[in-house]
Coordinates of C-alpha atoms and ligand atoms in Angstrom, one line a residue:
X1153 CA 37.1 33.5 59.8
X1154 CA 39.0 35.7 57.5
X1155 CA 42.6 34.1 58.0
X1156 CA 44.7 35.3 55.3
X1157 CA 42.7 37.6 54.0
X1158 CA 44.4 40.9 53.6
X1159 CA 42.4 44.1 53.9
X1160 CA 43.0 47.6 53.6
X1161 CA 40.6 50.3 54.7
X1162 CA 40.6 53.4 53.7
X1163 CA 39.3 56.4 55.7
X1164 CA 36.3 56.2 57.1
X1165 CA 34.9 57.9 60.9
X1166 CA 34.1 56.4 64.0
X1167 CA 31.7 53.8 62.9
X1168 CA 34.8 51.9 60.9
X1169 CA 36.2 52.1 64.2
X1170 CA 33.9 48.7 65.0
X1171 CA 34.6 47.4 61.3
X1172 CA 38.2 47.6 61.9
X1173 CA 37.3 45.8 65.3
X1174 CA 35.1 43.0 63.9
X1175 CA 38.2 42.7 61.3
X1176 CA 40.8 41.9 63.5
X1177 CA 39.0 39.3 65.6
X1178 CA 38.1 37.6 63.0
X1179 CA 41.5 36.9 62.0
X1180 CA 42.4 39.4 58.9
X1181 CA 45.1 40.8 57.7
X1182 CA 44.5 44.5 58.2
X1183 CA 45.7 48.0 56.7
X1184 CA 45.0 51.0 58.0
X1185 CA 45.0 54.4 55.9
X1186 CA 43.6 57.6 57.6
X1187 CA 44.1 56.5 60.7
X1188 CA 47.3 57.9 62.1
X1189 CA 45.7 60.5 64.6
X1190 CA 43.5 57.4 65.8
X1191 CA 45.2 56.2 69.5
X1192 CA 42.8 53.0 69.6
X1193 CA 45.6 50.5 70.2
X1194 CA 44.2 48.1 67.5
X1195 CA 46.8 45.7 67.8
X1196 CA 49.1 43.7 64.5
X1197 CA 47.0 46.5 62.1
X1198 CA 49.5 48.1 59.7
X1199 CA 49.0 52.1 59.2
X1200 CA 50.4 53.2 55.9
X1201 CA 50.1 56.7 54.1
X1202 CA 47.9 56.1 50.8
X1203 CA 51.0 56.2 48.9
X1204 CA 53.0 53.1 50.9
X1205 CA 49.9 50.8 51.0
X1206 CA 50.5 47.5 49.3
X1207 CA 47.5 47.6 46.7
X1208 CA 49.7 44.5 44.8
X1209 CA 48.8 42.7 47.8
X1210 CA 44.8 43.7 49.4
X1211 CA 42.1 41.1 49.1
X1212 CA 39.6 43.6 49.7
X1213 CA 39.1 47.7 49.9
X1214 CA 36.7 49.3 52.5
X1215 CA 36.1 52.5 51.5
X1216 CA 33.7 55.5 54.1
X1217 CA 30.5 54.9 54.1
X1218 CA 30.0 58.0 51.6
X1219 CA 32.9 56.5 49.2
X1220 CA 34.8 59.5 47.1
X1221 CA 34.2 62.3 46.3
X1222 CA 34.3 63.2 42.7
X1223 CA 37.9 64.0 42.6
X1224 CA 38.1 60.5 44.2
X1225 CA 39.5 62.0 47.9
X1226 CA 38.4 60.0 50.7
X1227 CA 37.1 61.3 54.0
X1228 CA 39.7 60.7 56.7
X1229 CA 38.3 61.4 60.4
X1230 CA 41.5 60.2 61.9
X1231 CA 44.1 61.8 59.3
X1232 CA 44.8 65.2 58.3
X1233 CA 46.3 63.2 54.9
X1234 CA 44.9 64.1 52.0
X1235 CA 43.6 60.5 50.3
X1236 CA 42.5 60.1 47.0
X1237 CA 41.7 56.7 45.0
X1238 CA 43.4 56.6 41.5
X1239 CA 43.1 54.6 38.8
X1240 CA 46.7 53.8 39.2
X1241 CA 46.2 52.4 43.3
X1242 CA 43.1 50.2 41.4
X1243 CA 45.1 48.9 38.5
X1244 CA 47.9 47.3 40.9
X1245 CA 45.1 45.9 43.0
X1246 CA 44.4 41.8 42.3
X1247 CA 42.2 41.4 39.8
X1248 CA 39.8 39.8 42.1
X1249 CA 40.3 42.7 44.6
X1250 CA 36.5 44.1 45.8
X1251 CA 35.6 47.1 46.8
X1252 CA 33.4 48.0 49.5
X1253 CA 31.5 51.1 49.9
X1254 CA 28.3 52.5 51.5
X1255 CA 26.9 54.5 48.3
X1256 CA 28.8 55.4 45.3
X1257 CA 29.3 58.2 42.4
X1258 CA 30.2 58.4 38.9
X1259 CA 34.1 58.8 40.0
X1260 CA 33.3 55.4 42.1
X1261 CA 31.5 53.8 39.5
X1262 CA 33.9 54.4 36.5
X1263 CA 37.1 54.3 38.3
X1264 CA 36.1 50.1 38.9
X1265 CA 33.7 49.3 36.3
X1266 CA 37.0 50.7 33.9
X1267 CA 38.7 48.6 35.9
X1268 CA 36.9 45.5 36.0
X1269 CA 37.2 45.3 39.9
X1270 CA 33.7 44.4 41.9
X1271 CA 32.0 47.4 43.9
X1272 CA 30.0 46.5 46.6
X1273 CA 27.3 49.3 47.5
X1274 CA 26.4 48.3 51.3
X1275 CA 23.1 50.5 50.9
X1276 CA 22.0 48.9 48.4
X1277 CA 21.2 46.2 50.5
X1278 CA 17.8 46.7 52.1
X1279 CA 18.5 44.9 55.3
X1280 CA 21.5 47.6 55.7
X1281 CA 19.4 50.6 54.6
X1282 CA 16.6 49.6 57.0
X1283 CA 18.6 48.7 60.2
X1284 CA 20.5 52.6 59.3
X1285 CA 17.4 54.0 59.0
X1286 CA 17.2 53.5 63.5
X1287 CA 20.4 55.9 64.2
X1288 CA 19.1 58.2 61.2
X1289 CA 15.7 58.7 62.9
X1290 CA 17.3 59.4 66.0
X1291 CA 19.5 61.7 64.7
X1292 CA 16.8 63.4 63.0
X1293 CA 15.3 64.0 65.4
X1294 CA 17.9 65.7 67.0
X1295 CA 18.9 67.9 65.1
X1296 CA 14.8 69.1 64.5
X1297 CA 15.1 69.6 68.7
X1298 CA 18.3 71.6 68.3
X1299 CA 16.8 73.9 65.6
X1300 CA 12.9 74.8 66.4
X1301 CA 11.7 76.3 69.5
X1302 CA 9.0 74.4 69.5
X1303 CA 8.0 70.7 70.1
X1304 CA 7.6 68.3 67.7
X1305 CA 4.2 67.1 69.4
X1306 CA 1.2 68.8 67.8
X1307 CA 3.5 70.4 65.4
X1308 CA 3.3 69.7 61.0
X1309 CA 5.4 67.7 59.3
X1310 CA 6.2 66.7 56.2
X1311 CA 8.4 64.1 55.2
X1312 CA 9.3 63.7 51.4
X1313 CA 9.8 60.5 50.1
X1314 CA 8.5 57.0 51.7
X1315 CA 11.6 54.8 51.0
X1316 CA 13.8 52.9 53.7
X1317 CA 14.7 56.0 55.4
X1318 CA 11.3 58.2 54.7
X1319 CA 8.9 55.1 56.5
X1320 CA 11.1 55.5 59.4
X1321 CA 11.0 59.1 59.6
X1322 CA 7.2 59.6 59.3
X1323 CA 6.4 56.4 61.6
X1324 CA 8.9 58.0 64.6
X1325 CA 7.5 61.5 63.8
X1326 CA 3.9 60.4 64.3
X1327 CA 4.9 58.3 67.5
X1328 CA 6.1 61.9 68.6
X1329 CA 2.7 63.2 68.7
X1330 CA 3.9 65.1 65.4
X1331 CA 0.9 65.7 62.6
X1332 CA 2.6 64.1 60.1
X1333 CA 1.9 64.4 55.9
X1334 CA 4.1 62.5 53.7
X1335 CA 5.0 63.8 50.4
X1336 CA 5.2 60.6 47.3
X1337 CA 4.6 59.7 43.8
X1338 CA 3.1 56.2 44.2
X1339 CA -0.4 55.6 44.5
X1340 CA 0.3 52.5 46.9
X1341 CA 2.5 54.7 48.9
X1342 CA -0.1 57.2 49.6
X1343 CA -1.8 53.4 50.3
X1344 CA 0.1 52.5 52.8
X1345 CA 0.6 56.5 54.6
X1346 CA -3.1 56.1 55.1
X1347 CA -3.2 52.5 56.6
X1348 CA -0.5 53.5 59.1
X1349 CA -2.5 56.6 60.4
X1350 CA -0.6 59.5 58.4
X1351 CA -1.8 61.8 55.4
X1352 CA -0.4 61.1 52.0
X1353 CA -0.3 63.7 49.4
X1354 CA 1.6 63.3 45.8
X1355 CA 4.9 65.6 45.3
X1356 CA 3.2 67.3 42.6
X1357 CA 1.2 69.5 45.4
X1358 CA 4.0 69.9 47.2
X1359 CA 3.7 74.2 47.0
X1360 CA 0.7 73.7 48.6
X1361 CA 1.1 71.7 51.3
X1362 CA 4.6 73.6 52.3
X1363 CA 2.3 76.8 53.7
X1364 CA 1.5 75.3 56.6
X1365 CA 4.1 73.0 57.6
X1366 CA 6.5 73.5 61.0
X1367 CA 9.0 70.6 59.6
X1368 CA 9.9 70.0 56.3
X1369 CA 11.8 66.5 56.1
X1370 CA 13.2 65.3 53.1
X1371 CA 14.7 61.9 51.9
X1372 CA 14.6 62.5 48.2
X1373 CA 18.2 62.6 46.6
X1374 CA 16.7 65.2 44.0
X1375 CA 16.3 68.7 43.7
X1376 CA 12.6 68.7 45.4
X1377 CA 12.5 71.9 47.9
X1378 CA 12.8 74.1 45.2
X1379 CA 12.3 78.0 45.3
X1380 CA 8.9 78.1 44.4
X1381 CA 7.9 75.8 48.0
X1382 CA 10.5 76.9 49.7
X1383 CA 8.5 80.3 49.2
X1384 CA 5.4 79.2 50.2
X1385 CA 6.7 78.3 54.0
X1386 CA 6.1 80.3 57.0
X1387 CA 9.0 82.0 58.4
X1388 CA 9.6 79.9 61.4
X1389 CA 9.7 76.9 59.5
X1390 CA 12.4 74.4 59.1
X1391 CA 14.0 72.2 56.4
X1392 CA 16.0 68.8 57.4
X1393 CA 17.6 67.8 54.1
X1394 CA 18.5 63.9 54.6
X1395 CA 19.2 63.1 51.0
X1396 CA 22.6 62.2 50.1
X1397 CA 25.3 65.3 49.0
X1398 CA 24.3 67.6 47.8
X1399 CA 20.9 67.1 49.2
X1400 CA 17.0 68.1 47.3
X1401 CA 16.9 71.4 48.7
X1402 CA 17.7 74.7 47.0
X1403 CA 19.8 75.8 50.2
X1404 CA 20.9 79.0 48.0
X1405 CA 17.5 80.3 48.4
X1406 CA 16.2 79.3 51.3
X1407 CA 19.1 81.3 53.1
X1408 CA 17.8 84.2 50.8
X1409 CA 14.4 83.8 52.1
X1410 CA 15.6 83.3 55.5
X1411 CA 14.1 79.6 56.0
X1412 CA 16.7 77.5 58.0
X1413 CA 17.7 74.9 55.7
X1414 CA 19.7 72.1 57.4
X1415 CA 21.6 69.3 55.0
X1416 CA 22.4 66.5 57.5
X1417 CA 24.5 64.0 56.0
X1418 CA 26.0 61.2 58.1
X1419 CA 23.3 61.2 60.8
X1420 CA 24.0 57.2 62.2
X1421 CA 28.3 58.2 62.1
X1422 CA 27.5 61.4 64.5
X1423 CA 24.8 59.6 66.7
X1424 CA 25.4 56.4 67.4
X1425 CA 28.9 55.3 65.4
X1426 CA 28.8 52.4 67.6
X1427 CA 25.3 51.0 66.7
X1428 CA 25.8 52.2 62.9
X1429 CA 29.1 50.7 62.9
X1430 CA 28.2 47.2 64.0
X1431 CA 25.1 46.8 61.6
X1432 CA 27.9 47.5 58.6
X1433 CA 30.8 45.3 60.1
X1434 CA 28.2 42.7 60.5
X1435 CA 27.3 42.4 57.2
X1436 CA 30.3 43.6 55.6
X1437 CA 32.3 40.4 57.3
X1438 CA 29.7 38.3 56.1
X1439 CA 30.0 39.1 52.7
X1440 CA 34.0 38.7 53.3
X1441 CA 33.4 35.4 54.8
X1442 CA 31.8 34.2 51.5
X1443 CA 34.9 35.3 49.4
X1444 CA 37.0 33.9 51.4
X1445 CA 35.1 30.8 51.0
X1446 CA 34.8 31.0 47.4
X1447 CA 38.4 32.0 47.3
X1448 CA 39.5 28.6 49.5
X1449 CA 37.3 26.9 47.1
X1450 CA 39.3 28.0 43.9
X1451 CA 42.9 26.8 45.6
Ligands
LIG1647 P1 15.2 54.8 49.2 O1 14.7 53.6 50.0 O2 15.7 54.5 47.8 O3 14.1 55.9 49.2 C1 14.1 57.0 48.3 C2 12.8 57.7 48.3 O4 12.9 58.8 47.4 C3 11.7 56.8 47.7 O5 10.5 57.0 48.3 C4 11.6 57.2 46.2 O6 10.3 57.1 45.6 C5 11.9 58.7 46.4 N1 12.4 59.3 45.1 C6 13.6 59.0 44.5 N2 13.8 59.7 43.4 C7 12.6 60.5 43.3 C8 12.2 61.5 42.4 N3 13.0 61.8 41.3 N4 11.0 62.1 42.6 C9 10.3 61.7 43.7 N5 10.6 60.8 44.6 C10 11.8 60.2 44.4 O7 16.4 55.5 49.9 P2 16.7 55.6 51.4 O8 17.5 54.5 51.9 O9 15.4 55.9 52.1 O10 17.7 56.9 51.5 C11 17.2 58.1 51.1 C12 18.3 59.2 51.1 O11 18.7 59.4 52.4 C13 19.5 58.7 50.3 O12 20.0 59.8 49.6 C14 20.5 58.3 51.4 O13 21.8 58.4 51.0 C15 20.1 59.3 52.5 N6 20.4 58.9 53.8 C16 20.9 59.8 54.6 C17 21.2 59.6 55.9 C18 21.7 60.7 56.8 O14 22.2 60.4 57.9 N7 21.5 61.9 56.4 C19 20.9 58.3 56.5 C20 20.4 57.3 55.6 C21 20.1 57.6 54.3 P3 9.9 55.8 44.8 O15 9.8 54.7 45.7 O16 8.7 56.2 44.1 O17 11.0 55.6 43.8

């Protein structure tokens, strides 16, 4: 239980919607900012504009799932209020305040590391990255249906990078009936691509392989569909960035070139906020849990 806790979140879409949920039920104080357009009838929450929220008095800060941006404003789904984290709101936080967020930024990172408060970067976590990577795939998948007049089945695709998100990808894609190749830098990458029936190749050929694909999907959070392969494509081909803001195409050119060129942040929060927002309450009020625990143990 989180009795006595007091906790403030802070923006977020509808996938805090089951946070907030999970939050309530399990007994917490809760404060609401970014929410006042939000009729959910959440009931004993307090909603508060940025600027009346009691930051003297919150045990613990949940921040979207994409954090700030690097002015420090807040996405706010629910709000047409402008929110942005500063230093001061941090400083008159409990020193033993934490701060919960799904990836971060250098505006993130300094604005608590300057401050000595804890940052806790949910996708960090492989169990969280892995269980996000389900809504992402369907998602993906959507929007590649949405944008190609084509089918996926029989068609080429390549998907750049074989992380959490990337193994997904090319294992759904190939289930599809897709031809998929799967652009890495690791030799026991290309290892594993091969045991699980796909084609490896290393990034460095990347130009090469780009002249025949249909799909281009990538998961690399670096510039990586550059000019040069996004010239080599065939006209009716497509680009599905997934990477985090601002994404590893070079979206300038490509809409020069007249290749569609698709950055699609957010995929789990347009899909299924539901499913994406119980995998992050679950884990987020187990973490709480344990500070509370640790905290009880201190009085
Ligand atoms: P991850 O597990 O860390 O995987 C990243 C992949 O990128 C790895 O294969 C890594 O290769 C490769 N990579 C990183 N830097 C590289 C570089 N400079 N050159 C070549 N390869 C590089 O991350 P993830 O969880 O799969 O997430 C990937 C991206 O998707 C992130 O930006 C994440 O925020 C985003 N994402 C977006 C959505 C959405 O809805 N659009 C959903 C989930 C995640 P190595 O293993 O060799 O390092």
């Amino acid at each position: 239980m989180l009795t006595n806790m007091h906790i403030a979140v802070i923006g977020g879409d509808a996938r805090h919607l089951e946070i907030i949920r999970k939050l309530i039920e399990l007994d917490s104080k809760v404060s609401l900012v970014g929410f006042d357009l939000l009729n959910s009838g959440f009931i004993g929450v307090e909603r508060s504009s940025v600027n009346e929220l009691k930051f003297n008095e919150i045990d613990a800060i949940i921040l979207p799932v994409g954090g700030t941006s690097l002015e420090g404003e807040v996405m706010t789904t629910f709000s047409k209020e402008k929110v942005v984290l500063t230093e001061e709101q941090i400083k008159r936080t409990p020193s033993s305040c934490t701060i919960y967020s799904g990836i971060s930024n250098d505006y993130l990172d300094s604005l608590t590391k300057k401050n000595n408060r804890k940052l806790v970067k949910l996708f960090d976590r492989d169990d969280v990255a892995i269980y996000n990577s389900i809504p992402t795939v369907e998602g993906t998948i959507m929007v590649v249906i949405q944008n190609t007049d084509f089918t996926i089945h029989h068609s080429k695709v390549a998907v750049l990078g074989f992380g959490r998100t990337g193994m997904s990808v090319a294992r759904a894609f190939q289930g599809l009936g897709a031809k998929v190749r799967v652009g890495v830098r690791r030799p026991e990458h290309i290892a594993r691509i091969v045991e699980m029936g796909m084609d490896g190749f290393y990034l460095q050929d990347l130009e090469k392989q780009a002249q025949d694909i249909d799909v281009c999907i990538n998961t690399i959070p670096h510039l990586i569909v550059t000019s040069k392969v996004i010239s080599k494509m065939q006209s009716h081909a497509i680009v599905v960035d997934l990477a985090s803001k601002p994404g590893g195409t070079d979206f300038r050119y490509a809409e020069k070139r007249g290749i569609k060129a698709i950055l699609a942040p957010s995929l789990p929060g347009i899909v299924a906020p539901k499913t994406a927002g119980t995998i992050l309450a679950n884990v987020l009020t187990e973490l709480l849990e344990k500070d509370a625990e640790k905290r009880k143990e201190k009085e």
